[in-house]
XYZ file of C-alpha atoms in Angstrom:
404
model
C 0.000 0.000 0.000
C 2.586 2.571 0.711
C 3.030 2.433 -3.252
C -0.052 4.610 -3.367
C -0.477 8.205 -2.757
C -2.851 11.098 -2.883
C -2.594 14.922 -3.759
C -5.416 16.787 -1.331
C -6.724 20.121 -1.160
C -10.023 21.274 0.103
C -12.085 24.839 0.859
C -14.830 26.010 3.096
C -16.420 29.295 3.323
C -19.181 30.623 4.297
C -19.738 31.917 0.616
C -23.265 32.883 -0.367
C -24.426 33.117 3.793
C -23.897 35.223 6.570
C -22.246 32.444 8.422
C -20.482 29.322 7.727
C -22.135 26.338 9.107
C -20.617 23.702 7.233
C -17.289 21.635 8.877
C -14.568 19.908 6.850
C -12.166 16.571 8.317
C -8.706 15.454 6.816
C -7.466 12.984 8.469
C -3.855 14.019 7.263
C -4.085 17.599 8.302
C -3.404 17.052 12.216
C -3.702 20.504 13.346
C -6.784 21.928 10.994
C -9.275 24.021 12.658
C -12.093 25.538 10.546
C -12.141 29.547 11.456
C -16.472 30.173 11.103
C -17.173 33.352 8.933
C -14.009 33.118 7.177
C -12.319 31.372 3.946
C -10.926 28.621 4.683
C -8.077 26.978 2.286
C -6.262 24.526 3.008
C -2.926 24.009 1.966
C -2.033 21.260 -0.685
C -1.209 18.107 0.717
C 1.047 16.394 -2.642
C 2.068 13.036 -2.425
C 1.035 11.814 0.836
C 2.142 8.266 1.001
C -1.222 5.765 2.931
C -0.034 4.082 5.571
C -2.018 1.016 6.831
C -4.996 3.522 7.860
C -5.367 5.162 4.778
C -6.926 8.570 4.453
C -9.860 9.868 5.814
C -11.748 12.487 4.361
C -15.680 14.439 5.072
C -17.855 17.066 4.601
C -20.627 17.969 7.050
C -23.267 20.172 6.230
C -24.711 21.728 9.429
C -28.520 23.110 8.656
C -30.876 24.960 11.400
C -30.339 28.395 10.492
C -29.346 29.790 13.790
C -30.276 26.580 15.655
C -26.028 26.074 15.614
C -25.690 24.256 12.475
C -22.139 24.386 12.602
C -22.239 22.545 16.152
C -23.822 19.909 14.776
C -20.985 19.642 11.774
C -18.409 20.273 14.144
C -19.533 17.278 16.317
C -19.456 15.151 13.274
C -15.895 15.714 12.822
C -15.288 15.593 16.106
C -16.459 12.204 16.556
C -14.506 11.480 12.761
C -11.371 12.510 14.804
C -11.830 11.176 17.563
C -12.141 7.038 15.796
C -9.470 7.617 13.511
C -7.078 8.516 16.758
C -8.827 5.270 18.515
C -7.503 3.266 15.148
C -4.871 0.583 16.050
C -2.586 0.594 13.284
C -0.912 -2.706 14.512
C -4.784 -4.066 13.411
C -5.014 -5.236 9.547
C -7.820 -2.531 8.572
C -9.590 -4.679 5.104
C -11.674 -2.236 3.258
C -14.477 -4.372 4.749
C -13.705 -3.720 8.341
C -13.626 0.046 7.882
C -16.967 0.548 5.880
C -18.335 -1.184 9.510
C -15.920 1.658 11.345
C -17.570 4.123 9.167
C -21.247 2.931 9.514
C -20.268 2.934 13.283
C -19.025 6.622 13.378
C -21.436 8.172 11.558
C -24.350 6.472 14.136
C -21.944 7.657 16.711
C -22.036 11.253 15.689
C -25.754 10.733 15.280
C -26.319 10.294 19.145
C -23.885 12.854 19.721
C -25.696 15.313 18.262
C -28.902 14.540 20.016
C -27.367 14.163 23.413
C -25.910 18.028 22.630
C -29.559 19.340 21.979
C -31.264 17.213 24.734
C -28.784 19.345 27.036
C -29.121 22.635 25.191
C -33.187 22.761 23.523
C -32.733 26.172 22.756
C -30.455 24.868 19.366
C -33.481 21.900 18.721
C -33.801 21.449 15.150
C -30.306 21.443 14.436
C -28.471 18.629 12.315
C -25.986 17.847 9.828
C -25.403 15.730 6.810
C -22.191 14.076 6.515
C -20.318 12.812 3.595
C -16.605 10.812 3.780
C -14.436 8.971 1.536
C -11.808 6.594 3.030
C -8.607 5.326 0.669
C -7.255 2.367 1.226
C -4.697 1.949 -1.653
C -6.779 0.234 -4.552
C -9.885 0.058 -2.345
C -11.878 2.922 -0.989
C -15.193 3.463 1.336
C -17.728 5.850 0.396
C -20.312 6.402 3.334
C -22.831 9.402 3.438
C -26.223 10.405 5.753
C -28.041 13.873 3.335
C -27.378 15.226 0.172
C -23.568 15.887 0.913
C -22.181 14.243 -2.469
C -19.128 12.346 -3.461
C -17.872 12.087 -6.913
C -14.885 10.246 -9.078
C -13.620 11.764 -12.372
C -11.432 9.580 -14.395
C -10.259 10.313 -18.375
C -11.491 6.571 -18.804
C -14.818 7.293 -17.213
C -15.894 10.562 -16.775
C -17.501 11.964 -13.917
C -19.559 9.618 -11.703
C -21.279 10.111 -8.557
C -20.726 7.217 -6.290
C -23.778 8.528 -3.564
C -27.313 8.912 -4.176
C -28.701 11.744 -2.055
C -31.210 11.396 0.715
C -33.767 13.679 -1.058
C -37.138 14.394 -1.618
C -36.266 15.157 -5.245
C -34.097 11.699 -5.679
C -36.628 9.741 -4.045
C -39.071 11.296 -7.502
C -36.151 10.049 -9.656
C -36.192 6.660 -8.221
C -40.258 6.474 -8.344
C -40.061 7.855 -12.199
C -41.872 10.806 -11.337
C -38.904 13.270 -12.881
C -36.108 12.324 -15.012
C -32.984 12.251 -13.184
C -31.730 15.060 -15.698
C -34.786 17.381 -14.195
C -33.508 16.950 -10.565
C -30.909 19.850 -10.931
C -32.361 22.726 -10.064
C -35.473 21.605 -9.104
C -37.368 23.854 -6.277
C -37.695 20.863 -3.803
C -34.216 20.161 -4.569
C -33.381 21.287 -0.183
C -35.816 18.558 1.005
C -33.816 15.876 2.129
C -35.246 12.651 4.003
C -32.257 11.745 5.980
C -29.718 13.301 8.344
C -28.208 13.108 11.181
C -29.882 14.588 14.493
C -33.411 13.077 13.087
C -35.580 13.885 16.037
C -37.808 11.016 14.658
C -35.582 7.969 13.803
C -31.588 6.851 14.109
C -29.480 8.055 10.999
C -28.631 4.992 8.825
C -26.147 5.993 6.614
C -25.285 4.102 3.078
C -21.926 2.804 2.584
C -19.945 1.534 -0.300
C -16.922 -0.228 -1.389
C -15.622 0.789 -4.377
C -12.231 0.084 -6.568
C -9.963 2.316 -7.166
C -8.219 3.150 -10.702
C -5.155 4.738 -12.142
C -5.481 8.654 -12.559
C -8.670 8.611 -10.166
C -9.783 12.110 -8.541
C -12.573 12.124 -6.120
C -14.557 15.399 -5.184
C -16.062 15.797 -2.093
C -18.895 18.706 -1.762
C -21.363 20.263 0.473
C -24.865 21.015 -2.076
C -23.507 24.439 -1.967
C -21.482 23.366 -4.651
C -23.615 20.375 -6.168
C -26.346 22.616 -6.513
C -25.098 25.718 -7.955
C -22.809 23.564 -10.630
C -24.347 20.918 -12.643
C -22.587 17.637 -13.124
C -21.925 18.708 -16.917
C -20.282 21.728 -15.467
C -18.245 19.607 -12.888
C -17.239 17.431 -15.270
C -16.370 19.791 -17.670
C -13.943 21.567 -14.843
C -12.661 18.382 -13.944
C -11.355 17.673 -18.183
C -10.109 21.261 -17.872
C -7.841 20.838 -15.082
C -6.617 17.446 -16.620
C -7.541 15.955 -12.982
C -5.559 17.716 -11.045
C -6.861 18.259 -7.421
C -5.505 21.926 -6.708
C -6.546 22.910 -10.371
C -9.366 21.485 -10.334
C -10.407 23.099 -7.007
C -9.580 26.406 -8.009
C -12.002 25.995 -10.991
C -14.648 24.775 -9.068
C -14.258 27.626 -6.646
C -13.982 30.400 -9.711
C -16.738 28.924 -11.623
C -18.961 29.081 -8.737
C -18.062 32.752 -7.859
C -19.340 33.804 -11.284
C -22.230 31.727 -11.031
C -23.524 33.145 -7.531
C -22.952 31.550 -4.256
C -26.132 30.801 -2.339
C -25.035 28.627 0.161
C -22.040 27.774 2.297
C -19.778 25.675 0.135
C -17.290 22.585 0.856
C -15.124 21.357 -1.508
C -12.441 19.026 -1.170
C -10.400 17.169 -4.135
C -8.099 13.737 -3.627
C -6.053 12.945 -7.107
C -4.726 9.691 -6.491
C -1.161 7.904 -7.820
C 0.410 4.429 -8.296
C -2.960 2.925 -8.452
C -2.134 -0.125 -11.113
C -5.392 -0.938 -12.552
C -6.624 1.350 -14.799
C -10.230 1.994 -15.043
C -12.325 0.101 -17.678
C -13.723 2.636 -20.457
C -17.517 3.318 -19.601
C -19.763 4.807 -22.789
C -21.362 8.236 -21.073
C -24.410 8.547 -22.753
C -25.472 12.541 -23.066
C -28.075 14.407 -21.188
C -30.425 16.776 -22.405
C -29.954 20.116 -21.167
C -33.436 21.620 -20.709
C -35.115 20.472 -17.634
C -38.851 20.686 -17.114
C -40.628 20.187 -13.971
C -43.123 17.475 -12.651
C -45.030 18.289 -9.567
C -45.904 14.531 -8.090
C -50.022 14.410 -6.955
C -49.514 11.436 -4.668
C -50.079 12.128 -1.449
C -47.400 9.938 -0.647
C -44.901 12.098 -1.591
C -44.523 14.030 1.473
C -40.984 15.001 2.935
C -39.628 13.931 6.210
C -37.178 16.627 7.187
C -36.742 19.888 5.192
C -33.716 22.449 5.370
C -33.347 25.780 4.593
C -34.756 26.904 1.551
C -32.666 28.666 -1.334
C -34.273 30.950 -3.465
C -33.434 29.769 -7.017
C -33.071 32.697 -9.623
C -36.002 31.361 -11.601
C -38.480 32.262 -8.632
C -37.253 35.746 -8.588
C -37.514 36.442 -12.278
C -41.414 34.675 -12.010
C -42.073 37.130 -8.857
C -41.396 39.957 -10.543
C -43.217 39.002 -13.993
C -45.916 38.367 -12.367
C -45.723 41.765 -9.796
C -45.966 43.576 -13.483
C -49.066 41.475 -14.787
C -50.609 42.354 -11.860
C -49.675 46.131 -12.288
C -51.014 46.393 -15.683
C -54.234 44.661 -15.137
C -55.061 47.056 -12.475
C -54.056 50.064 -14.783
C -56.175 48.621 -17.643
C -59.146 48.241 -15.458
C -59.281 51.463 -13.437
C -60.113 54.280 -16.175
C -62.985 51.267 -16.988
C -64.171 51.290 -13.406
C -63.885 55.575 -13.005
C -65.964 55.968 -15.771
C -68.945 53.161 -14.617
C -69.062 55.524 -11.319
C -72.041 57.498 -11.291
C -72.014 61.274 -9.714
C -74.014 62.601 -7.432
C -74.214 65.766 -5.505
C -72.653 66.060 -2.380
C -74.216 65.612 0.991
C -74.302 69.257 3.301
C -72.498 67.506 6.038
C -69.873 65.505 3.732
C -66.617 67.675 3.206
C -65.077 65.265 0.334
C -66.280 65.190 -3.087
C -64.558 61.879 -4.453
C -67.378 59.922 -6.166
C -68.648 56.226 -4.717
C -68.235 53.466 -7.226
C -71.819 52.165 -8.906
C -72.154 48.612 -7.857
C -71.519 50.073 -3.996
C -75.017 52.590 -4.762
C -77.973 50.902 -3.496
C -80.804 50.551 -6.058
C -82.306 54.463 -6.922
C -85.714 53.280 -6.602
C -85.410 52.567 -3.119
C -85.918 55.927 -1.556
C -87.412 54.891 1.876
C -84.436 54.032 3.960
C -81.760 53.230 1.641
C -78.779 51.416 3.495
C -75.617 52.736 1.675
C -72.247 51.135 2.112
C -69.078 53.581 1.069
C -65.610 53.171 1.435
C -64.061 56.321 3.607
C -63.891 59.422 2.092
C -67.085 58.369 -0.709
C -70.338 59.683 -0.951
C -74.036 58.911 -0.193
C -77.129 59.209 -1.781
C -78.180 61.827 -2.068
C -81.852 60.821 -1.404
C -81.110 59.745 1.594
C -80.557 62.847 3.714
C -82.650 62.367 6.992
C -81.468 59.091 8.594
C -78.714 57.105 6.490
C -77.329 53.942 7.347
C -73.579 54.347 6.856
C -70.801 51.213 6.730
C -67.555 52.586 6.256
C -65.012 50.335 5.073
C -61.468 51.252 5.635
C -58.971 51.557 2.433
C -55.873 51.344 3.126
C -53.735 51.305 0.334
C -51.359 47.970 1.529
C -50.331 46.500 4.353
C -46.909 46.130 4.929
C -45.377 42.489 5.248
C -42.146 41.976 7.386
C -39.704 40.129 5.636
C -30.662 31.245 3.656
């Protein structure tokens, strides 16, 4: 095994939020402390040789808003610490026994979480996915609890993503409600259905095996990145910068700059050498690149946990096309409605001399104690000057609304 290395380099920032509630974990970066607020780089780690315990890396996305989000991720690596320092390295560690380790962790972290917000309830609501990738030479473990993602590009390949999120919008996917090229973007794509802290059930996290190949590079990412850049555009970064895991990190991190952060990102990027085998060709087919949206009926289809919601570019461009329908079809219909009013002279004791509208006038006929309903400021009838009935209405012109 100690043929094999890896070139690392990850980022986390609090990009498109106020604060940064996401938590990164290398195991080969000893003293690494995440600084909350701030950009966080860390420095290229090139040709790290894996000893018997390989390398550990995760991403944890915290979520709760200001229910401490970025405990929760920072008890997920915490506890990710705190197994790999437990590891006995005179143990043989088969790829098998650490996907159990990983399982273990993760369910560990789980608890941890919930025995922080039993103590504190004023953070209740607060959780984390969690996302790690564990080389082992020619042999890696992929284990993951959210929508926290992990991908492989290889020039053999392409880009694959070796997780399948815990989402609302995958779970569509799977049930052939949407095409899986119409989950990007979608506006349920924050719904997941599993995380950890999951005041209703224990986080179960997947886990995978998975080979390793010659000129492998494996991206780990927070949705901040996942779901700002499509995997076309990932992929696309990942041919640019010929694999390499600084380059390529840098690209991702430029690319999503101009695109618009909207969320706290993660990104970390593990090019890996001396791997042997090389991977077998795979025939990518091509996507199309207009989604269009399904809305599922079923009443089945109802989320378990939801996050904070993002709101997508397309929503904001709809709000304001339809803020100027509305405005126009008001201004078409008022001169129509001014000119149905019907004038009448003005009352001795009323001191305004704006018009009532017609369907508001009670019928003229009905002269013996005509009840006349006005907004403020209109008039009455003028037949009815001993003893009207008077409903005033108040019109107030709009009521203010208070406002990731």
């Amino acid at each position: 095994m100690s043929r094999v290395s890896v070139d690392v380099v990850a980022v986390c920032d609090k990009a498109g939020r106020k604060a940064n509630q996401d938590n990164i974990y290398l195991s080969c970066r000893e003293s690494m402390q995440i600084v909350h607020d701030e950009y966080v780089e860390i420095p290229l780690v090139q040709g790290l040789s894996l000893s018997d315990a390989g390398a550990l890396l995760a991403v944890a996305d915290g979520m709760g808003g200001m229910n401490a989000g970025e405990v929760a991720s920072q008890i997920v690596v915490d506890t990710l610490g705190k197994e790999m320092n437990a590891l006995s390295l005179s143990d043989s560690l088969t790829s098998q026994n650490a996907a159990d380790i990983a399982r273990k962790t993760i369910m560990d972290a789980d608890a941890a979480i919930k025995c922080y917000v039993s103590q504190h309830p004023e953070v209740s609501g607060t959780g984390s996915t969690v996302v790690l990738l564990w080389l082992l030479g020619e042999k890696a473990v992929v284990a993951w609890c959210g929508d926290s993602r992990c991908y492989r590009y290889n020039p053999r390949r392409g880009l694959e993503q070796l997780t399948k999120d815990h989402s609302y919008v995958q779970r569509l996917v799977d049930d052939g409600i949407i095409r899986p090229e119409e989950s990007f973007g979608h506006p349920d794509s924050n719904i997941i259905t599993r995380c950890l802290s999951d005041d209703k059930e224990m986080a179960v996290p997947d886990v995978e095996v998975v080979d390793v190949y010659n000129g492998d590079t494996f991206l780990l990412c927070s949705d901040g990145l996942c779901g700002l850049l499509s995997d076309e555009m990932i992929e696309g970064l990942f041919q640019a910068a010929e694999g390499n895991a600084l380059d390529a990190l840098q690209l991702f991190w430029h690319r999503g700059q101009a695109e618009g952060w909207s969320d706290n990102v993660s990104i970390i990027t593990a090019q890996v050498h001396g791997v042997e085998t090389e991977a077998p060709l795979r025939q990518i087919p091509l996507r199309p690149k207009v989604p269009s949206y399904s809305t599922p009926t079923d009443s089945s289809y109802v989320p378990a946990n939801e996050t904070h919601r993002r709101i997508l570019p397309w929503k904001k461009i709809l709000t304001v096309f339809v803020a100027i329908l509305l405005l126009l079809v008001v201004l078409f219909l008022r001169p129509q409605t001014r000119s149905a009013h019907k004038m009448t002279p003005q009352h001795p004791s009323t001191q305004v001399t704006k018009t009532a509208p017609a369907h508001k006038l009670q019928n003229e006929g009905n002269l013996g104690n005509p009840s006349i309903v006005t907004t403020a400021g209109e008039l009455q009838d003028e037949s009815n000057l001993e003893s009207p009935q008077v409903t005033t209405e108040s019109a107030s012109p709009f009521t203010p609304s208070a406002s990731m």
